[in-house]
Amino acid sequence: MYGKRILLGITGGIAAYKIAYLIRSLKKQEAEVKCIMTPASSAFISPLVVSTLSENEVSVEFWNKETGSWNNHVAYAEWADVFLIAPATMNTVGKMANGLCDNLLLATYFSMKGKTIIAPAMDLDMYKHPSFLRNMDTLTKDGVSIIPAENGALASGLEGEGRMAEPEHIQSYLTEYFKNIVPKGAGKICITAGPTQEAIDPVRYISNHSSGKMGFAIAKAALIRGYEVELICGPTHEELAHPKLNRTNINTAEELLKAVQNCWQECDFGIFSAAVADFRPVNMSSTKLKKGSAEEVIGLVQNPDILKWASFHRDNNQKVVGFALETNNEQENALLKLERKNLDLVVLNSTQDEGATFGGEKNKVTIFDKKGLVCDLKLQTKFDVAVNLIDIIEKLDA
Ligand code: CTP
């Protein structure tokens, strides 16, 4: 379930209390979980529990009354790999089958391009009512998959078919579902990440504050989409393991260039997020510079521009994405880099943006192509930025 984006819709049935276990188990398996609840469901499970376990905000209404902002059902639908509605009550199933759209959960269902799966839950007479069976038939024809209810004790005190499938059965269903899905991505991506270190002497170097987190988030997003990834990174504490990942550790810009040159021909895209030191000392002292003997001036020589090299040594199908970290005249500088380095996209990071700090979990970026602004993303996790970036790169190909 690693990195799978599961949108969980919770409707108002007693089985809603079991959803806490499902969310926990999905999170343990490293799925991303966002939840939408119908207003009725919050009588059965608190949005606070759902939000805490899913580690995401929960939406119940079309409007967030506190902030006055819109809970965007289209954005939810675009985000999700799968929309799982569990428990799905008779009321919700009926509305889904008949095009009724009076809450956020339903509006999201009608906006979904990906798969919707439902796990119905109701009393046994409702579960076999002809009206419910007709609606289930309609939903099946509409492409919705159904995790059948199970037999056993019901909240009414009766016994029979109608209780929601146990969370572990829902989990197994999802695991099987994802096993059979072939990811969209086919091809190889070269990603550079982290800082470079340019040695002055055996104990000192020139470097910068880059943590490598953004580059690793891009690698993770690309792997989830099914790409093979050549991740070439400078010194970082970040870790990532995946059968389709080939990681090369480097220290200097020159080593970075060599590693890119080794793999570039086989790659379909290059995403160059490394913070490469522009200069290196002309000579590295073989012994530690002593206070008294140290030269006052360390001579510097310019490093190769790795991104520029890749961009000017590519065939027509290879796409190249660069980053631009700017402190002032941000847009102008980013567009100049796009042109000068012959890029398909430039991802602008501004030091002026609050929350987008070195080493932080979040980032705020604006993306431009040769025609101008592509999108101005709000502050979000580096992983979400990465997912958006991969979406945009895939559209470049079309
Ligand atoms: N880059 C690179 N090799 C370098 C310098 C930069 O591959 N020697 C890449 C970075 O990975 C990034 C983009 O070029 O994708 C822009 O990097 P940045 O440091 O913002 O720009 P510079 O070209 O170095 O220009 P300046 O420092 O003047 O802003």
mmCIF file with all atom_site columns, N, CA and C and ligand atoms in Angstrom, residues 192 253 256 272-278 303-308 321-326 337 340-341, ligand 1:
data_model
loop_
_atom_site.group_PDB
_atom_site.id
_atom_site.type_symbol
_atom_site.label_atom_id
_atom_site.label_alt_id
_atom_site.label_comp_id
_atom_site.label_asym_id
_atom_site.label_entity_id
_atom_site.label_seq_id
_atom_site.pdbx_PDB_ins_code
_atom_site.Cartn_x
_atom_site.Cartn_y
_atom_site.Cartn_z
_atom_site.occupancy
_atom_site.B_iso_or_equiv
_atom_site.pdbx_formal_charge
_atom_site.auth_seq_id
_atom_site.auth_comp_id
_atom_site.auth_asym_id
_atom_site.auth_atom_id
_atom_site.pdbx_PDB_model_num
ATOM   1   N N   . THR A 1 192 ? 18.339 14.414 -9.420  1.00 0.00 ? 192 THR A N   1
ATOM   2   C CA  . THR A 1 192 ? 19.478 14.816 -8.591  1.00 0.00 ? 192 THR A CA  1
ATOM   3   C C   . THR A 1 192 ? 18.922 15.457 -7.321  1.00 0.00 ? 192 THR A C   1
ATOM   4   N N   . ALA A 1 253 ? 30.254 18.355 -7.248  1.00 0.00 ? 253 ALA A N   1
ATOM   5   C CA  . ALA A 1 253 ? 29.537 18.635 -8.504  1.00 0.00 ? 253 ALA A CA  1
ATOM   6   C C   . ALA A 1 253 ? 30.131 17.816 -9.646  1.00 0.00 ? 253 ALA A C   1
ATOM   7   N N   . LEU A 1 256 ? 28.826 14.434 -9.443  1.00 0.00 ? 256 LEU A N   1
ATOM   8   C CA  . LEU A 1 256 ? 27.408 14.461 -9.830  1.00 0.00 ? 256 LEU A CA  1
ATOM   9   C C   . LEU A 1 256 ? 27.285 14.450 -11.355 1.00 0.00 ? 256 LEU A C   1
ATOM   10  N N   . PHE A 1 272 ? 16.115 17.948 -11.830 1.00 0.00 ? 272 PHE A N   1
ATOM   11  C CA  . PHE A 1 272 ? 17.390 18.341 -11.224 1.00 0.00 ? 272 PHE A CA  1
ATOM   12  C C   . PHE A 1 272 ? 17.112 19.233 -10.022 1.00 0.00 ? 272 PHE A C   1
ATOM   13  N N   . SER A 1 273 ? 16.948 18.581 -8.857  1.00 0.00 ? 273 SER A N   1
ATOM   14  C CA  . SER A 1 273 ? 16.621 19.359 -7.662  1.00 0.00 ? 273 SER A CA  1
ATOM   15  C C   . SER A 1 273 ? 17.845 19.568 -6.775  1.00 0.00 ? 273 SER A C   1
ATOM   16  N N   . ALA A 1 274 ? 19.000 19.024 -7.166  1.00 0.00 ? 274 ALA A N   1
ATOM   17  C CA  . ALA A 1 274 ? 20.189 19.169 -6.315  1.00 0.00 ? 274 ALA A CA  1
ATOM   18  C C   . ALA A 1 274 ? 20.586 20.638 -6.187  1.00 0.00 ? 274 ALA A C   1
ATOM   19  N N   . ALA A 1 275 ? 21.066 20.981 -5.007  1.00 0.00 ? 275 ALA A N   1
ATOM   20  C CA  . ALA A 1 275 ? 21.603 22.332 -4.796  1.00 0.00 ? 275 ALA A CA  1
ATOM   21  C C   . ALA A 1 275 ? 23.114 22.231 -4.994  1.00 0.00 ? 275 ALA A C   1
ATOM   22  N N   . VAL A 1 276 ? 23.515 22.435 -6.218  1.00 0.00 ? 276 VAL A N   1
ATOM   23  C CA  . VAL A 1 276 ? 24.920 22.231 -6.584  1.00 0.00 ? 276 VAL A CA  1
ATOM   24  C C   . VAL A 1 276 ? 25.728 23.480 -6.202  1.00 0.00 ? 276 VAL A C   1
ATOM   25  N N   . ALA A 1 277 ? 26.863 23.255 -5.545  1.00 0.00 ? 277 ALA A N   1
ATOM   26  C CA  . ALA A 1 277 ? 27.722 24.406 -5.227  1.00 0.00 ? 277 ALA A CA  1
ATOM   27  C C   . ALA A 1 277 ? 28.267 24.958 -6.544  1.00 0.00 ? 277 ALA A C   1
ATOM   28  N N   . ASP A 1 278 ? 28.091 26.251 -6.768  1.00 0.00 ? 278 ASP A N   1
ATOM   29  C CA  . ASP A 1 278 ? 28.504 26.829 -8.054  1.00 0.00 ? 278 ASP A CA  1
ATOM   30  C C   . ASP A 1 278 ? 30.025 26.862 -8.203  1.00 0.00 ? 278 ASP A C   1
ATOM   31  N N   . ASN A 1 303 ? 32.066 25.382 -11.028 1.00 0.00 ? 303 ASN A N   1
ATOM   32  C CA  . ASN A 1 303 ? 31.701 23.982 -11.246 1.00 0.00 ? 303 ASN A CA  1
ATOM   33  C C   . ASN A 1 303 ? 30.936 23.819 -12.551 1.00 0.00 ? 303 ASN A C   1
ATOM   34  N N   . PRO A 1 304 ? 30.933 22.615 -13.096 1.00 0.00 ? 304 PRO A N   1
ATOM   35  C CA  . PRO A 1 304 ? 30.104 22.386 -14.300 1.00 0.00 ? 304 PRO A CA  1
ATOM   36  C C   . PRO A 1 304 ? 28.630 22.515 -13.936 1.00 0.00 ? 304 PRO A C   1
ATOM   37  N N   . ASP A 1 305 ? 27.837 22.983 -14.893 1.00 0.00 ? 305 ASP A N   1
ATOM   38  C CA  . ASP A 1 305 ? 26.392 23.043 -14.676 1.00 0.00 ? 305 ASP A CA  1
ATOM   39  C C   . ASP A 1 305 ? 25.793 21.737 -15.195 1.00 0.00 ? 305 ASP A C   1
ATOM   40  N N   . ILE A 1 306 ? 25.387 20.895 -14.276 1.00 0.00 ? 306 ILE A N   1
ATOM   41  C CA  . ILE A 1 306 ? 24.937 19.536 -14.621 1.00 0.00 ? 306 ILE A CA  1
ATOM   42  C C   . ILE A 1 306 ? 23.625 19.587 -15.407 1.00 0.00 ? 306 ILE A C   1
ATOM   43  N N   . LEU A 1 307 ? 22.715 20.424 -14.926 1.00 0.00 ? 307 LEU A N   1
ATOM   44  C CA  . LEU A 1 307 ? 21.418 20.554 -15.593 1.00 0.00 ? 307 LEU A CA  1
ATOM   45  C C   . LEU A 1 307 ? 21.590 21.025 -17.041 1.00 0.00 ? 307 LEU A C   1
ATOM   46  N N   . LYS A 1 308 ? 22.451 22.000 -17.214 1.00 0.00 ? 308 LYS A N   1
ATOM   47  C CA  . LYS A 1 308 ? 22.683 22.535 -18.548 1.00 0.00 ? 308 LYS A CA  1
ATOM   48  C C   . LYS A 1 308 ? 23.288 21.457 -19.454 1.00 0.00 ? 308 LYS A C   1
ATOM   49  N N   . VAL A 1 321 ? 13.612 19.105 -16.257 1.00 0.00 ? 321 VAL A N   1
ATOM   50  C CA  . VAL A 1 321 ? 13.004 20.004 -15.262 1.00 0.00 ? 321 VAL A CA  1
ATOM   51  C C   . VAL A 1 321 ? 14.084 20.512 -14.318 1.00 0.00 ? 321 VAL A C   1
ATOM   52  N N   . GLY A 1 322 ? 14.129 21.815 -14.151 1.00 0.00 ? 322 GLY A N   1
ATOM   53  C CA  . GLY A 1 322 ? 15.105 22.400 -13.228 1.00 0.00 ? 322 GLY A CA  1
ATOM   54  C C   . GLY A 1 322 ? 14.409 23.093 -12.073 1.00 0.00 ? 322 GLY A C   1
ATOM   55  N N   . PHE A 1 323 ? 15.161 23.364 -11.040 1.00 0.00 ? 323 PHE A N   1
ATOM   56  C CA  . PHE A 1 323 ? 14.653 24.123 -9.896  1.00 0.00 ? 323 PHE A CA  1
ATOM   57  C C   . PHE A 1 323 ? 15.340 25.485 -9.885  1.00 0.00 ? 323 PHE A C   1
ATOM   58  N N   . ALA A 1 324 ? 14.657 26.471 -9.338  1.00 0.00 ? 324 ALA A N   1
ATOM   59  C CA  . ALA A 1 324 ? 15.287 27.783 -9.175  1.00 0.00 ? 324 ALA A CA  1
ATOM   60  C C   . ALA A 1 324 ? 14.963 28.276 -7.774  1.00 0.00 ? 324 ALA A C   1
ATOM   61  N N   . LEU A 1 325 ? 15.981 28.364 -6.954  1.00 0.00 ? 325 LEU A N   1
ATOM   62  C CA  . LEU A 1 325 ? 15.780 28.916 -5.607  1.00 0.00 ? 325 LEU A CA  1
ATOM   63  C C   . LEU A 1 325 ? 16.175 30.378 -5.657  1.00 0.00 ? 325 LEU A C   1
ATOM   64  N N   . GLU A 1 326 ? 15.216 31.252 -5.410  1.00 0.00 ? 326 GLU A N   1
ATOM   65  C CA  . GLU A 1 326 ? 15.474 32.681 -5.580  1.00 0.00 ? 326 GLU A CA  1
ATOM   66  C C   . GLU A 1 326 ? 15.111 33.460 -4.319  1.00 0.00 ? 326 GLU A C   1
ATOM   67  N N   . LYS A 1 337 ? 16.324 31.291 -16.124 1.00 0.00 ? 337 LYS A N   1
ATOM   68  C CA  . LYS A 1 337 ? 16.959 29.961 -16.020 1.00 0.00 ? 337 LYS A CA  1
ATOM   69  C C   . LYS A 1 337 ? 16.325 28.991 -16.995 1.00 0.00 ? 337 LYS A C   1
ATOM   70  N N   . ARG A 1 340 ? 17.753 30.026 -20.386 1.00 0.00 ? 340 ARG A N   1
ATOM   71  C CA  . ARG A 1 340 ? 19.203 29.835 -20.488 1.00 0.00 ? 340 ARG A CA  1
ATOM   72  C C   . ARG A 1 340 ? 19.585 28.357 -20.482 1.00 0.00 ? 340 ARG A C   1
ATOM   73  N N   . LYS A 1 341 ? 18.833 27.573 -19.665 1.00 0.00 ? 341 LYS A N   1
ATOM   74  C CA  . LYS A 1 341 ? 19.195 26.159 -19.541 1.00 0.00 ? 341 LYS A CA  1
ATOM   75  C C   . LYS A 1 341 ? 18.328 25.274 -20.431 1.00 0.00 ? 341 LYS A C   1
HETATM 76  N N1  . CTP B 2 .   ? 22.276 23.223 -11.319 1.00 0.00 ? 1   CTP B N1  1
HETATM 77  C C1  . CTP B 2 .   ? 23.103 22.224 -11.791 1.00 0.00 ? 1   CTP B C1  1
HETATM 78  N N2  . CTP B 2 .   ? 24.447 22.399 -11.758 1.00 0.00 ? 1   CTP B N2  1
HETATM 79  C C2  . CTP B 2 .   ? 24.995 23.535 -11.263 1.00 0.00 ? 1   CTP B C2  1
HETATM 80  C C3  . CTP B 2 .   ? 24.149 24.557 -10.777 1.00 0.00 ? 1   CTP B C3  1
HETATM 81  C C4  . CTP B 2 .   ? 22.794 24.370 -10.813 1.00 0.00 ? 1   CTP B C4  1
HETATM 82  O O1  . CTP B 2 .   ? 22.605 21.169 -12.218 1.00 0.00 ? 1   CTP B O1  1
HETATM 83  N N3  . CTP B 2 .   ? 26.283 23.669 -11.255 1.00 0.00 ? 1   CTP B N3  1
HETATM 84  C C5  . CTP B 2 .   ? 20.821 23.056 -11.415 1.00 0.00 ? 1   CTP B C5  1
HETATM 85  C C6  . CTP B 2 .   ? 20.108 22.919 -10.086 1.00 0.00 ? 1   CTP B C6  1
HETATM 86  O O2  . CTP B 2 .   ? 19.984 21.563 -9.706  1.00 0.00 ? 1   CTP B O2  1
HETATM 87  C C7  . CTP B 2 .   ? 18.755 23.565 -10.384 1.00 0.00 ? 1   CTP B C7  1
HETATM 88  C C8  . CTP B 2 .   ? 19.076 24.618 -11.420 1.00 0.00 ? 1   CTP B C8  1
HETATM 89  O O3  . CTP B 2 .   ? 20.308 24.219 -12.002 1.00 0.00 ? 1   CTP B O3  1
HETATM 90  O O4  . CTP B 2 .   ? 17.871 22.656 -10.968 1.00 0.00 ? 1   CTP B O4  1
HETATM 91  C C9  . CTP B 2 .   ? 19.205 26.013 -10.910 1.00 0.00 ? 1   CTP B C9  1
HETATM 92  O O5  . CTP B 2 .   ? 20.080 26.047 -9.841  1.00 0.00 ? 1   CTP B O5  1
HETATM 93  P P1  . CTP B 2 .   ? 20.391 27.422 -9.084  1.00 0.00 ? 1   CTP B P1  1
HETATM 94  O O6  . CTP B 2 .   ? 21.459 27.154 -8.089  1.00 0.00 ? 1   CTP B O6  1
HETATM 95  O O7  . CTP B 2 .   ? 19.093 28.028 -8.634  1.00 0.00 ? 1   CTP B O7  1
HETATM 96  O O8  . CTP B 2 .   ? 20.875 28.313 -10.261 1.00 0.00 ? 1   CTP B O8  1
HETATM 97  P P2  . CTP B 2 .   ? 22.264 28.599 -10.898 1.00 0.00 ? 1   CTP B P2  1
HETATM 98  O O9  . CTP B 2 .   ? 22.223 28.099 -12.297 1.00 0.00 ? 1   CTP B O9  1
HETATM 99  O O10 . CTP B 2 .   ? 23.362 28.065 -10.043 1.00 0.00 ? 1   CTP B O10 1
HETATM 100 O O11 . CTP B 2 .   ? 22.256 30.170 -10.919 1.00 0.00 ? 1   CTP B O11 1
HETATM 101 P P3  . CTP B 2 .   ? 22.433 31.210 -9.713  1.00 0.00 ? 1   CTP B P3  1
HETATM 102 O O12 . CTP B 2 .   ? 23.231 30.506 -8.641  1.00 0.00 ? 1   CTP B O12 1
HETATM 103 O O13 . CTP B 2 .   ? 23.139 32.323 -10.378 1.00 0.00 ? 1   CTP B O13 1
HETATM 104 O O14 . CTP B 2 .   ? 21.053 31.597 -9.266  1.00 0.00 ? 1   CTP B O14 1
#
